[in-house]
Short mmCIF file of N, CA and C in Angstrom, two decimals:
data_model
loop_
_atom_site.label_atom_id
_atom_site.label_comp_id
_atom_site.label_asym_id
_atom_site.label_seq_id
_atom_site.Cartn_x
_atom_site.Cartn_y
_atom_site.Cartn_z
N UNK A 1 118.76 121.34 127.54
CA UNK A 1 118.80 119.95 127.16
C UNK A 1 120.12 119.35 127.66
N UNK A 2 120.04 118.22 128.30
CA UNK A 2 121.25 117.58 128.80
C UNK A 2 122.20 117.17 127.66
N UNK A 3 123.48 117.22 127.94
CA UNK A 3 124.50 116.89 126.95
C UNK A 3 124.32 115.46 126.46
N UNK A 4 123.99 114.55 127.35
CA UNK A 4 123.83 113.15 126.98
C UNK A 4 122.73 112.97 125.92
N UNK A 5 121.61 113.63 126.11
CA UNK A 5 120.51 113.54 125.14
C UNK A 5 120.94 114.08 123.77
N UNK A 6 121.65 115.21 123.78
CA UNK A 6 122.11 115.80 122.53
C UNK A 6 123.06 114.85 121.81
N UNK A 7 123.98 114.23 122.56
CA UNK A 7 124.93 113.29 121.96
C UNK A 7 124.21 112.06 121.41
N UNK A 8 123.20 111.59 122.11
CA UNK A 8 122.43 110.44 121.63
C UNK A 8 121.68 110.78 120.34
N UNK A 9 121.11 111.99 120.28
CA UNK A 9 120.42 112.42 119.06
C UNK A 9 121.40 112.56 117.90
N UNK A 10 122.57 113.13 118.17
CA UNK A 10 123.59 113.27 117.12
C UNK A 10 124.04 111.90 116.63
N UNK A 11 124.22 110.97 117.55
CA UNK A 11 124.62 109.62 117.17
C UNK A 11 123.55 108.96 116.31
N UNK A 12 122.29 109.12 116.69
CA UNK A 12 121.18 108.55 115.92
C UNK A 12 121.12 109.17 114.52
N UNK A 13 121.36 110.49 114.43
CA UNK A 13 121.37 111.16 113.12
C UNK A 13 122.52 110.64 112.24
N UNK A 14 123.70 110.46 112.84
CA UNK A 14 124.84 109.92 112.08
C UNK A 14 124.54 108.51 111.60
N UNK A 15 123.96 107.71 112.49
CA UNK A 15 123.59 106.33 112.15
C UNK A 15 122.67 106.34 110.92
N UNK A 16 121.63 107.17 110.98
CA UNK A 16 120.67 107.24 109.88
C UNK A 16 121.32 107.78 108.62
N UNK A 17 122.24 108.74 108.76
CA UNK A 17 122.94 109.28 107.61
C UNK A 17 123.78 108.20 106.93
N UNK A 18 124.44 107.38 107.70
CA UNK A 18 125.25 106.29 107.15
C UNK A 18 124.35 105.33 106.37
N UNK A 19 123.23 104.94 106.98
CA UNK A 19 122.32 103.99 106.34
C UNK A 19 121.73 104.60 105.05
N UNK A 20 121.27 105.84 105.13
CA UNK A 20 120.68 106.48 103.94
C UNK A 20 121.71 106.65 102.83
N UNK A 21 122.93 107.00 103.20
CA UNK A 21 123.98 107.19 102.20
C UNK A 21 124.34 105.86 101.55
N UNK A 22 124.45 104.81 102.35
CA UNK A 22 124.75 103.48 101.80
C UNK A 22 123.64 103.04 100.84
N UNK A 23 122.43 103.25 101.25
CA UNK A 23 121.30 102.86 100.40
C UNK A 23 121.29 103.65 99.10
N UNK A 24 121.50 104.94 99.19
CA UNK A 24 121.52 105.78 97.99
C UNK A 24 122.65 105.40 97.05
N UNK A 25 123.81 105.16 97.60
CA UNK A 25 124.96 104.76 96.79
C UNK A 25 124.71 103.41 96.13
N UNK A 26 124.11 102.49 96.86
CA UNK A 26 123.80 101.17 96.29
C UNK A 26 122.78 101.28 95.17
N UNK A 27 121.76 102.10 95.34
CA UNK A 27 120.76 102.27 94.28
C UNK A 27 121.38 102.95 93.07
N UNK A 28 122.33 103.83 93.31
CA UNK A 28 122.98 104.58 92.24
C UNK A 28 124.02 103.76 91.49
N UNK A 29 124.85 103.00 92.25
CA UNK A 29 126.01 102.35 91.62
C UNK A 29 126.15 100.88 91.95
N UNK A 30 125.27 100.32 92.75
CA UNK A 30 125.36 98.91 93.12
C UNK A 30 126.08 98.73 94.44
N UNK A 31 125.85 97.58 95.07
CA UNK A 31 126.41 97.33 96.39
C UNK A 31 127.93 97.20 96.38
N UNK A 32 128.51 96.81 95.26
CA UNK A 32 129.98 96.75 95.20
C UNK A 32 130.61 98.12 95.40
N UNK A 33 129.89 99.17 95.06
CA UNK A 33 130.40 100.54 95.22
C UNK A 33 130.33 101.03 96.66
N UNK A 34 129.61 100.32 97.50
CA UNK A 34 129.45 100.73 98.89
C UNK A 34 130.63 100.20 99.70
N UNK A 35 131.54 101.09 100.02
CA UNK A 35 132.69 100.76 100.85
C UNK A 35 132.72 101.74 102.01
N UNK A 36 133.38 101.35 103.09
CA UNK A 36 133.46 102.28 104.22
C UNK A 36 134.22 103.54 103.83
N UNK A 37 135.22 103.40 102.98
CA UNK A 37 135.96 104.59 102.54
C UNK A 37 135.05 105.55 101.77
N UNK A 38 134.31 105.00 100.83
CA UNK A 38 133.42 105.84 100.01
C UNK A 38 132.30 106.44 100.88
N UNK A 39 131.78 105.66 101.80
CA UNK A 39 130.75 106.21 102.70
C UNK A 39 131.32 107.33 103.55
N UNK A 40 132.50 107.13 104.09
CA UNK A 40 133.13 108.16 104.93
C UNK A 40 133.31 109.46 104.13
N UNK A 41 133.73 109.32 102.88
CA UNK A 41 133.90 110.50 102.03
C UNK A 41 132.56 111.20 101.79
N UNK A 42 131.53 110.42 101.49
CA UNK A 42 130.22 111.01 101.17
C UNK A 42 129.58 111.70 102.37
N UNK A 43 129.74 111.12 103.56
CA UNK A 43 129.08 111.72 104.73
C UNK A 43 130.00 112.69 105.47
N UNK A 44 131.24 112.76 105.01
CA UNK A 44 132.23 113.67 105.56
C UNK A 44 132.52 113.40 107.04
N UNK A 45 132.66 112.12 107.34
CA UNK A 45 133.13 111.66 108.64
C UNK A 45 134.26 110.69 108.37
N UNK A 46 135.07 110.44 109.36
CA UNK A 46 136.18 109.49 109.20
C UNK A 46 135.66 108.06 109.25
N UNK A 47 136.47 107.14 108.72
CA UNK A 47 136.10 105.73 108.79
C UNK A 47 135.93 105.25 110.23
N UNK A 48 136.76 105.69 111.18
CA UNK A 48 136.52 105.27 112.57
C UNK A 48 135.14 105.66 113.10
N UNK A 49 134.59 106.77 112.61
CA UNK A 49 133.23 107.15 113.02
C UNK A 49 132.24 106.10 112.50
N UNK A 50 132.41 105.67 111.25
CA UNK A 50 131.54 104.62 110.71
C UNK A 50 131.65 103.36 111.55
N UNK A 51 132.89 103.00 111.90
CA UNK A 51 133.10 101.78 112.69
C UNK A 51 132.60 101.92 114.12
N UNK A 52 132.35 103.13 114.57
CA UNK A 52 131.76 103.28 115.90
C UNK A 52 130.26 102.99 115.86
N UNK A 53 129.70 102.96 114.66
CA UNK A 53 128.27 102.64 114.47
C UNK A 53 128.07 101.21 113.97
N UNK A 54 128.95 100.78 113.07
CA UNK A 54 128.82 99.47 112.43
C UNK A 54 130.18 98.80 112.40
N UNK A 55 130.18 97.48 112.58
CA UNK A 55 131.46 96.75 112.53
C UNK A 55 131.98 96.57 111.11
N UNK A 56 131.14 96.81 110.14
CA UNK A 56 131.56 96.67 108.76
C UNK A 56 130.38 96.76 107.81
N UNK A 57 130.67 96.52 106.55
CA UNK A 57 129.66 96.63 105.50
C UNK A 57 128.47 95.71 105.75
N UNK A 58 128.72 94.51 106.23
CA UNK A 58 127.64 93.55 106.46
C UNK A 58 126.58 94.15 107.40
N UNK A 59 127.01 94.81 108.46
CA UNK A 59 126.05 95.42 109.39
C UNK A 59 125.34 96.61 108.76
N UNK A 60 126.04 97.34 107.91
CA UNK A 60 125.40 98.47 107.22
C UNK A 60 124.32 97.93 106.28
N UNK A 61 124.64 96.91 105.52
CA UNK A 61 123.66 96.29 104.63
C UNK A 61 122.48 95.76 105.45
N UNK A 62 122.76 95.18 106.61
CA UNK A 62 121.69 94.70 107.48
C UNK A 62 120.77 95.83 107.94
N UNK A 63 121.35 96.98 108.27
CA UNK A 63 120.53 98.13 108.68
C UNK A 63 119.66 98.61 107.53
N UNK A 64 120.21 98.61 106.32
CA UNK A 64 119.43 98.99 105.14
C UNK A 64 118.30 97.97 104.94
N UNK A 65 118.62 96.69 105.09
CA UNK A 65 117.60 95.64 104.91
C UNK A 65 116.46 95.80 105.91
N UNK A 66 116.78 96.13 107.15
CA UNK A 66 115.72 96.33 108.15
C UNK A 66 114.78 97.45 107.73
N UNK A 67 115.33 98.53 107.20
CA UNK A 67 114.48 99.60 106.68
C UNK A 67 113.59 99.07 105.56
N UNK A 68 114.20 98.25 104.70
CA UNK A 68 113.44 97.69 103.59
C UNK A 68 112.28 96.83 104.04
N UNK A 69 112.50 96.01 105.05
CA UNK A 69 111.40 95.17 105.54
C UNK A 69 110.27 96.01 106.12
N UNK A 70 110.61 97.10 106.79
CA UNK A 70 109.57 98.00 107.30
C UNK A 70 108.79 98.61 106.13
N UNK A 71 109.50 99.00 105.08
CA UNK A 71 108.83 99.59 103.91
C UNK A 71 107.99 98.55 103.16
N UNK A 72 108.51 97.34 103.05
CA UNK A 72 107.74 96.27 102.39
C UNK A 72 106.47 95.98 103.17
N UNK A 73 106.57 95.94 104.48
CA UNK A 73 105.40 95.71 105.32
C UNK A 73 104.35 96.79 105.07
N UNK A 74 104.79 98.04 105.03
CA UNK A 74 103.85 99.14 104.78
C UNK A 74 103.22 99.02 103.40
N UNK A 75 103.99 98.62 102.40
CA UNK A 75 103.46 98.47 101.04
C UNK A 75 102.41 97.37 100.98
N UNK A 76 102.70 96.25 101.64
CA UNK A 76 101.75 95.14 101.63
C UNK A 76 100.48 95.52 102.39
N UNK A 77 100.65 96.06 103.57
CA UNK A 77 99.48 96.45 104.37
C UNK A 77 98.65 97.51 103.64
N UNK A 78 99.33 98.44 102.99
CA UNK A 78 98.62 99.47 102.23
C UNK A 78 97.82 98.90 101.07
N UNK A 79 98.34 97.86 100.45
CA UNK A 79 97.67 97.25 99.30
C UNK A 79 96.39 96.52 99.68
N UNK A 80 96.34 96.01 100.89
CA UNK A 80 95.18 95.20 101.29
C UNK A 80 94.33 95.87 102.38
N UNK A 81 94.72 97.04 102.83
CA UNK A 81 94.02 97.71 103.93
C UNK A 81 92.57 97.99 103.60
N UNK A 82 91.70 97.47 104.43
CA UNK A 82 90.28 97.78 104.35
C UNK A 82 89.64 97.51 103.01
N UNK A 83 90.23 96.69 102.21
CA UNK A 83 89.68 96.50 100.88
C UNK A 83 89.42 95.06 100.54
N UNK A 84 90.20 94.57 99.62
CA UNK A 84 89.90 93.26 99.05
C UNK A 84 90.04 92.12 100.05
N UNK A 85 89.35 91.04 99.75
CA UNK A 85 89.42 89.81 100.55
C UNK A 85 89.68 88.66 99.58
N UNK A 86 90.10 87.54 100.12
CA UNK A 86 90.29 86.34 99.30
C UNK A 86 91.28 86.53 98.17
N UNK A 87 90.89 86.06 96.98
CA UNK A 87 91.78 86.12 95.83
C UNK A 87 92.20 87.54 95.51
N UNK A 88 91.28 88.50 95.60
CA UNK A 88 91.60 89.89 95.28
C UNK A 88 92.68 90.44 96.23
N UNK A 89 92.62 90.05 97.49
CA UNK A 89 93.62 90.49 98.46
C UNK A 89 94.98 89.88 98.15
N UNK A 90 95.00 88.61 97.78
CA UNK A 90 96.26 87.93 97.44
C UNK A 90 96.86 88.57 96.19
N UNK A 91 96.02 88.89 95.22
CA UNK A 91 96.51 89.54 94.00
C UNK A 91 97.08 90.93 94.32
N UNK A 92 96.39 91.68 95.16
CA UNK A 92 96.88 93.01 95.55
C UNK A 92 98.21 92.90 96.29
N UNK A 93 98.33 91.92 97.17
CA UNK A 93 99.57 91.68 97.90
C UNK A 93 100.70 91.36 96.93
N UNK A 94 100.46 90.44 96.01
CA UNK A 94 101.49 90.02 95.05
C UNK A 94 101.93 91.19 94.18
N UNK A 95 100.98 91.98 93.71
CA UNK A 95 101.32 93.13 92.87
C UNK A 95 102.13 94.16 93.66
N UNK A 96 101.77 94.38 94.90
CA UNK A 96 102.50 95.33 95.74
C UNK A 96 103.93 94.84 95.98
N UNK A 97 104.08 93.55 96.21
CA UNK A 97 105.40 92.96 96.44
C UNK A 97 106.30 93.14 95.22
N UNK A 98 105.79 92.79 94.06
CA UNK A 98 106.58 92.89 92.83
C UNK A 98 106.90 94.35 92.52
N UNK A 99 105.94 95.24 92.71
CA UNK A 99 106.19 96.66 92.46
C UNK A 99 107.26 97.20 93.41
N UNK A 100 107.23 96.77 94.67
CA UNK A 100 108.24 97.17 95.64
C UNK A 100 109.62 96.72 95.16
N UNK A 101 109.74 95.48 94.75
CA UNK A 101 111.03 94.95 94.30
C UNK A 101 111.52 95.70 93.05
N UNK A 102 110.61 96.02 92.14
CA UNK A 102 110.99 96.74 90.92
C UNK A 102 111.45 98.16 91.22
N UNK A 103 110.80 98.83 92.17
CA UNK A 103 111.16 100.21 92.53
C UNK A 103 112.46 100.31 93.31
N UNK A 104 112.83 99.24 94.01
CA UNK A 104 113.95 99.28 94.95
C UNK A 104 114.92 98.12 94.74
N UNK A 105 115.56 98.03 93.59
CA UNK A 105 116.39 96.85 93.33
C UNK A 105 117.54 96.65 94.32
N UNK A 106 118.26 97.69 94.65
CA UNK A 106 119.39 97.52 95.60
C UNK A 106 118.87 97.21 97.00
N UNK A 107 117.78 97.83 97.37
CA UNK A 107 117.18 97.55 98.68
C UNK A 107 116.72 96.09 98.73
N UNK A 108 116.09 95.64 97.67
CA UNK A 108 115.63 94.24 97.60
C UNK A 108 116.81 93.28 97.72
N UNK A 109 117.92 93.63 97.05
CA UNK A 109 119.13 92.80 97.17
C UNK A 109 119.60 92.73 98.61
N UNK A 110 119.60 93.88 99.29
CA UNK A 110 120.03 93.89 100.70
C UNK A 110 119.11 93.01 101.55
N UNK A 111 117.84 93.03 101.26
CA UNK A 111 116.88 92.28 102.05
C UNK A 111 116.99 90.77 101.82
N UNK A 112 117.26 90.36 100.58
CA UNK A 112 117.12 88.95 100.26
C UNK A 112 118.34 88.26 99.64
N UNK A 113 119.28 89.02 99.11
CA UNK A 113 120.35 88.37 98.39
C UNK A 113 121.73 88.54 99.04
N UNK A 114 121.93 89.59 99.77
CA UNK A 114 123.24 89.85 100.35
C UNK A 114 123.33 89.30 101.77
N UNK A 115 124.55 89.05 102.20
CA UNK A 115 124.78 88.56 103.55
C UNK A 115 124.62 89.71 104.53
N UNK A 116 123.61 89.60 105.38
CA UNK A 116 123.36 90.64 106.39
C UNK A 116 123.52 90.09 107.80
N UNK A 117 123.53 88.79 107.91
CA UNK A 117 123.58 88.19 109.23
C UNK A 117 122.23 88.23 109.95
N UNK A 118 121.20 88.70 109.28
CA UNK A 118 119.88 88.78 109.91
C UNK A 118 119.22 87.40 109.86
N UNK A 119 118.84 86.87 111.00
CA UNK A 119 118.23 85.54 111.00
C UNK A 119 116.74 85.59 110.64
N UNK A 120 116.32 84.65 109.83
CA UNK A 120 114.91 84.44 109.53
C UNK A 120 114.47 83.23 110.34
N UNK A 121 113.20 83.14 110.63
CA UNK A 121 112.60 81.98 111.33
C UNK A 121 113.44 81.53 112.52
N UNK A 122 113.71 82.45 113.39
CA UNK A 122 114.57 82.20 114.54
C UNK A 122 114.06 83.08 115.68
N UNK A 123 114.24 82.68 116.92
CA UNK A 123 113.81 83.55 118.02
C UNK A 123 114.47 84.93 117.98
N UNK A 124 115.65 85.03 117.38
CA UNK A 124 116.36 86.31 117.31
C UNK A 124 116.00 87.13 116.07
N UNK A 125 115.02 86.70 115.30
CA UNK A 125 114.62 87.43 114.10
C UNK A 125 114.18 88.84 114.49
N UNK A 126 114.77 89.86 113.87
CA UNK A 126 114.40 91.24 114.20
C UNK A 126 112.93 91.54 113.88
N UNK A 127 112.38 92.46 114.62
CA UNK A 127 110.96 92.81 114.48
C UNK A 127 110.55 93.15 113.05
N UNK A 128 111.31 93.96 112.29
CA UNK A 128 110.86 94.27 110.92
C UNK A 128 110.67 93.04 110.04
N UNK A 129 111.48 92.01 110.23
CA UNK A 129 111.32 90.77 109.46
C UNK A 129 110.07 90.03 109.90
N UNK A 130 109.86 89.96 111.20
CA UNK A 130 108.64 89.30 111.72
C UNK A 130 107.39 90.04 111.26
N UNK A 131 107.46 91.36 111.25
CA UNK A 131 106.29 92.15 110.83
C UNK A 131 105.99 91.96 109.34
N UNK A 132 107.03 91.83 108.52
CA UNK A 132 106.81 91.58 107.08
C UNK A 132 106.13 90.22 106.90
N UNK A 133 106.63 89.22 107.63
CA UNK A 133 106.01 87.90 107.56
C UNK A 133 104.55 87.99 108.04
N UNK A 134 104.33 88.75 109.10
CA UNK A 134 102.97 88.92 109.63
C UNK A 134 102.04 89.58 108.64
N UNK A 135 102.55 90.53 107.87
CA UNK A 135 101.73 91.20 106.86
C UNK A 135 101.30 90.20 105.79
N UNK A 136 102.20 89.31 105.41
CA UNK A 136 101.85 88.26 104.46
C UNK A 136 100.85 87.29 105.08
N UNK A 137 101.13 86.89 106.30
CA UNK A 137 100.27 85.93 107.00
C UNK A 137 98.86 86.45 107.18
N UNK A 138 98.73 87.72 107.52
CA UNK A 138 97.40 88.31 107.73
C UNK A 138 96.51 88.17 106.50
N UNK A 139 97.10 88.26 105.32
CA UNK A 139 96.33 88.14 104.08
C UNK A 139 96.21 86.69 103.63
N UNK A 140 97.29 85.96 103.70
CA UNK A 140 97.30 84.61 103.12
C UNK A 140 96.64 83.55 104.00
N UNK A 141 96.54 83.80 105.28
CA UNK A 141 95.91 82.81 106.17
C UNK A 141 94.48 82.51 105.74
N UNK A 142 93.80 83.51 105.18
CA UNK A 142 92.42 83.33 104.74
C UNK A 142 92.28 82.34 103.59
N UNK A 143 93.35 82.13 102.82
CA UNK A 143 93.26 81.26 101.66
C UNK A 143 94.12 80.00 101.81
N UNK A 144 94.71 79.80 102.98
CA UNK A 144 95.62 78.67 103.19
C UNK A 144 94.90 77.33 103.25
N UNK A 145 93.61 77.35 103.47
CA UNK A 145 92.85 76.10 103.55
C UNK A 145 93.36 75.22 104.67
N UNK A 146 93.61 73.93 104.35
CA UNK A 146 94.07 72.96 105.35
C UNK A 146 95.58 73.05 105.61
N UNK A 147 96.27 73.84 104.83
CA UNK A 147 97.73 73.96 104.99
C UNK A 147 98.04 74.85 106.18
N UNK A 148 99.07 74.47 106.93
CA UNK A 148 99.51 75.31 108.05
C UNK A 148 99.83 76.69 107.50
N UNK A 149 99.22 77.76 108.04
CA UNK A 149 99.37 79.10 107.45
C UNK A 149 100.81 79.58 107.31
N UNK A 150 101.66 79.34 108.30
CA UNK A 150 103.06 79.77 108.20
C UNK A 150 103.78 79.11 107.05
N UNK A 151 103.55 77.82 106.85
CA UNK A 151 104.15 77.09 105.75
C UNK A 151 103.62 77.61 104.42
N UNK A 152 102.33 77.88 104.36
CA UNK A 152 101.71 78.42 103.16
C UNK A 152 102.37 79.75 102.78
N UNK A 153 102.58 80.62 103.77
CA UNK A 153 103.22 81.91 103.53
C UNK A 153 104.64 81.71 103.01
N UNK A 154 105.39 80.81 103.63
CA UNK A 154 106.77 80.56 103.20
C UNK A 154 106.83 80.14 101.72
N UNK A 155 105.94 79.26 101.32
CA UNK A 155 105.95 78.77 99.94
C UNK A 155 105.49 79.87 98.97
N UNK A 156 104.45 80.60 99.34
CA UNK A 156 103.98 81.69 98.49
C UNK A 156 105.06 82.76 98.35
N UNK A 157 105.68 83.14 99.46
CA UNK A 157 106.73 84.15 99.46
C UNK A 157 107.90 83.68 98.59
N UNK A 158 108.25 82.41 98.71
CA UNK A 158 109.33 81.85 97.90
C UNK A 158 109.00 81.95 96.41
N UNK A 159 107.76 81.66 96.06
CA UNK A 159 107.36 81.74 94.66
C UNK A 159 107.42 83.19 94.16
N UNK A 160 106.94 84.13 94.97
CA UNK A 160 107.01 85.54 94.59
C UNK A 160 108.47 85.97 94.40
N UNK A 161 109.29 85.61 95.36
CA UNK A 161 110.71 85.96 95.29
C UNK A 161 111.34 85.34 94.03
N UNK A 162 111.00 84.12 93.72
CA UNK A 162 111.53 83.48 92.53
C UNK A 162 111.14 84.23 91.26
N UNK A 163 109.89 84.65 91.17
CA UNK A 163 109.46 85.43 90.01
C UNK A 163 110.24 86.74 89.90
N UNK A 164 110.40 87.42 91.04
CA UNK A 164 111.15 88.68 91.04
C UNK A 164 112.59 88.43 90.61
N UNK A 165 113.24 87.44 91.21
CA UNK A 165 114.65 87.17 90.92
C UNK A 165 114.86 86.76 89.46
N UNK A 166 114.01 85.89 88.95
CA UNK A 166 114.15 85.44 87.57
C UNK A 166 113.86 86.56 86.56
N UNK A 167 112.94 87.43 86.89
CA UNK A 167 112.64 88.56 86.01
C UNK A 167 113.78 89.57 86.04
N UNK A 168 114.27 89.88 87.23
CA UNK A 168 115.37 90.85 87.35
C UNK A 168 116.64 90.36 86.65
N UNK A 169 116.86 89.07 86.67
CA UNK A 169 118.07 88.54 86.04
C UNK A 169 117.92 88.37 84.53
N UNK A 170 116.72 88.63 84.00
CA UNK A 170 116.48 88.53 82.58
C UNK A 170 116.12 87.13 82.10
N UNK A 171 115.99 86.20 83.02
CA UNK A 171 115.65 84.83 82.63
C UNK A 171 114.17 84.70 82.29
N UNK A 172 113.36 85.59 82.84
CA UNK A 172 111.95 85.70 82.45
C UNK A 172 111.75 87.12 81.94
N UNK A 173 110.91 87.26 80.93
CA UNK A 173 110.66 88.60 80.40
C UNK A 173 109.69 89.36 81.30
N UNK A 174 109.88 90.66 81.36
CA UNK A 174 109.02 91.51 82.18
C UNK A 174 107.59 91.57 81.70
N UNK A 175 107.39 91.43 80.39
CA UNK A 175 106.01 91.56 79.89
C UNK A 175 105.12 90.39 80.30
N UNK A 176 105.69 89.28 80.76
CA UNK A 176 104.88 88.16 81.22
C UNK A 176 104.58 88.18 82.70
N UNK A 177 105.03 89.22 83.40
CA UNK A 177 104.88 89.25 84.85
C UNK A 177 103.42 89.20 85.29
N UNK A 178 102.57 89.98 84.68
CA UNK A 178 101.16 90.03 85.09
C UNK A 178 100.50 88.65 84.93
N UNK A 179 100.77 87.97 83.82
CA UNK A 179 100.20 86.64 83.61
C UNK A 179 100.74 85.63 84.63
N UNK A 180 102.04 85.73 84.92
CA UNK A 180 102.62 84.82 85.92
C UNK A 180 102.03 85.06 87.29
N UNK A 181 101.84 86.34 87.65
CA UNK A 181 101.24 86.64 88.95
C UNK A 181 99.80 86.12 89.03
N UNK A 182 99.04 86.29 87.94
CA UNK A 182 97.67 85.76 87.92
C UNK A 182 97.67 84.25 88.13
N UNK A 183 98.55 83.55 87.44
CA UNK A 183 98.64 82.10 87.59
C UNK A 183 99.02 81.72 89.02
N UNK A 184 100.02 82.40 89.57
CA UNK A 184 100.45 82.13 90.94
C UNK A 184 99.30 82.34 91.93
N UNK A 185 98.63 83.46 91.80
CA UNK A 185 97.53 83.77 92.70
C UNK A 185 96.40 82.76 92.53
N UNK A 186 96.09 82.40 91.29
CA UNK A 186 95.04 81.41 91.05
C UNK A 186 95.39 80.08 91.73
N UNK A 187 96.60 79.62 91.57
CA UNK A 187 97.01 78.33 92.14
C UNK A 187 96.99 78.35 93.66
N UNK A 188 97.40 79.48 94.23
CA UNK A 188 97.46 79.55 95.69
C UNK A 188 96.10 79.86 96.32
N UNK A 189 95.15 80.30 95.52
CA UNK A 189 93.82 80.57 96.06
C UNK A 189 92.82 79.49 95.63
N UNK A 190 93.31 78.46 94.96
CA UNK A 190 92.46 77.33 94.60
C UNK A 190 91.60 77.56 93.38
N UNK A 191 91.99 78.46 92.52
CA UNK A 191 91.17 78.72 91.31
C UNK A 191 91.79 78.10 90.09
#
């Protein structure tokens, strides 16, 4: 095996180790605990090695967020794959989204609340973000009616995110989540 290939594989492994360690530390202790010093200690590499992969914490959080969008896409697609249509599909999508956010609070924060520098609705939007939007669009376009499907997705996604954020912050109780999701799905599917 050529030396160059081996070095590229080692670099890719280090990159993934940094991202996985940052994500694990954030889930364990919160994003404030994720520092380049602490990451360097945990992965047993020097801080300059981290900086050879990422310019700083913002880029590390962005890399974690990209993983999250890929996982969210898989969760949404899995919830609606080959099964429900119409209202049932929208309900399955909404439940999968909320369950994803509940299972992955620090990851969700990286995706939607922290500064990552990742552009949304822009020609430079990374593929995992576009694919997550596409997963929503594939299901919601069927119920958008006369509304432009992309706009419909944006508003539905915003409503879902609002429910997640308000519940996580304690402003809405968790026991009302199912009823709120039913109401949201009913309103967006015309029922």
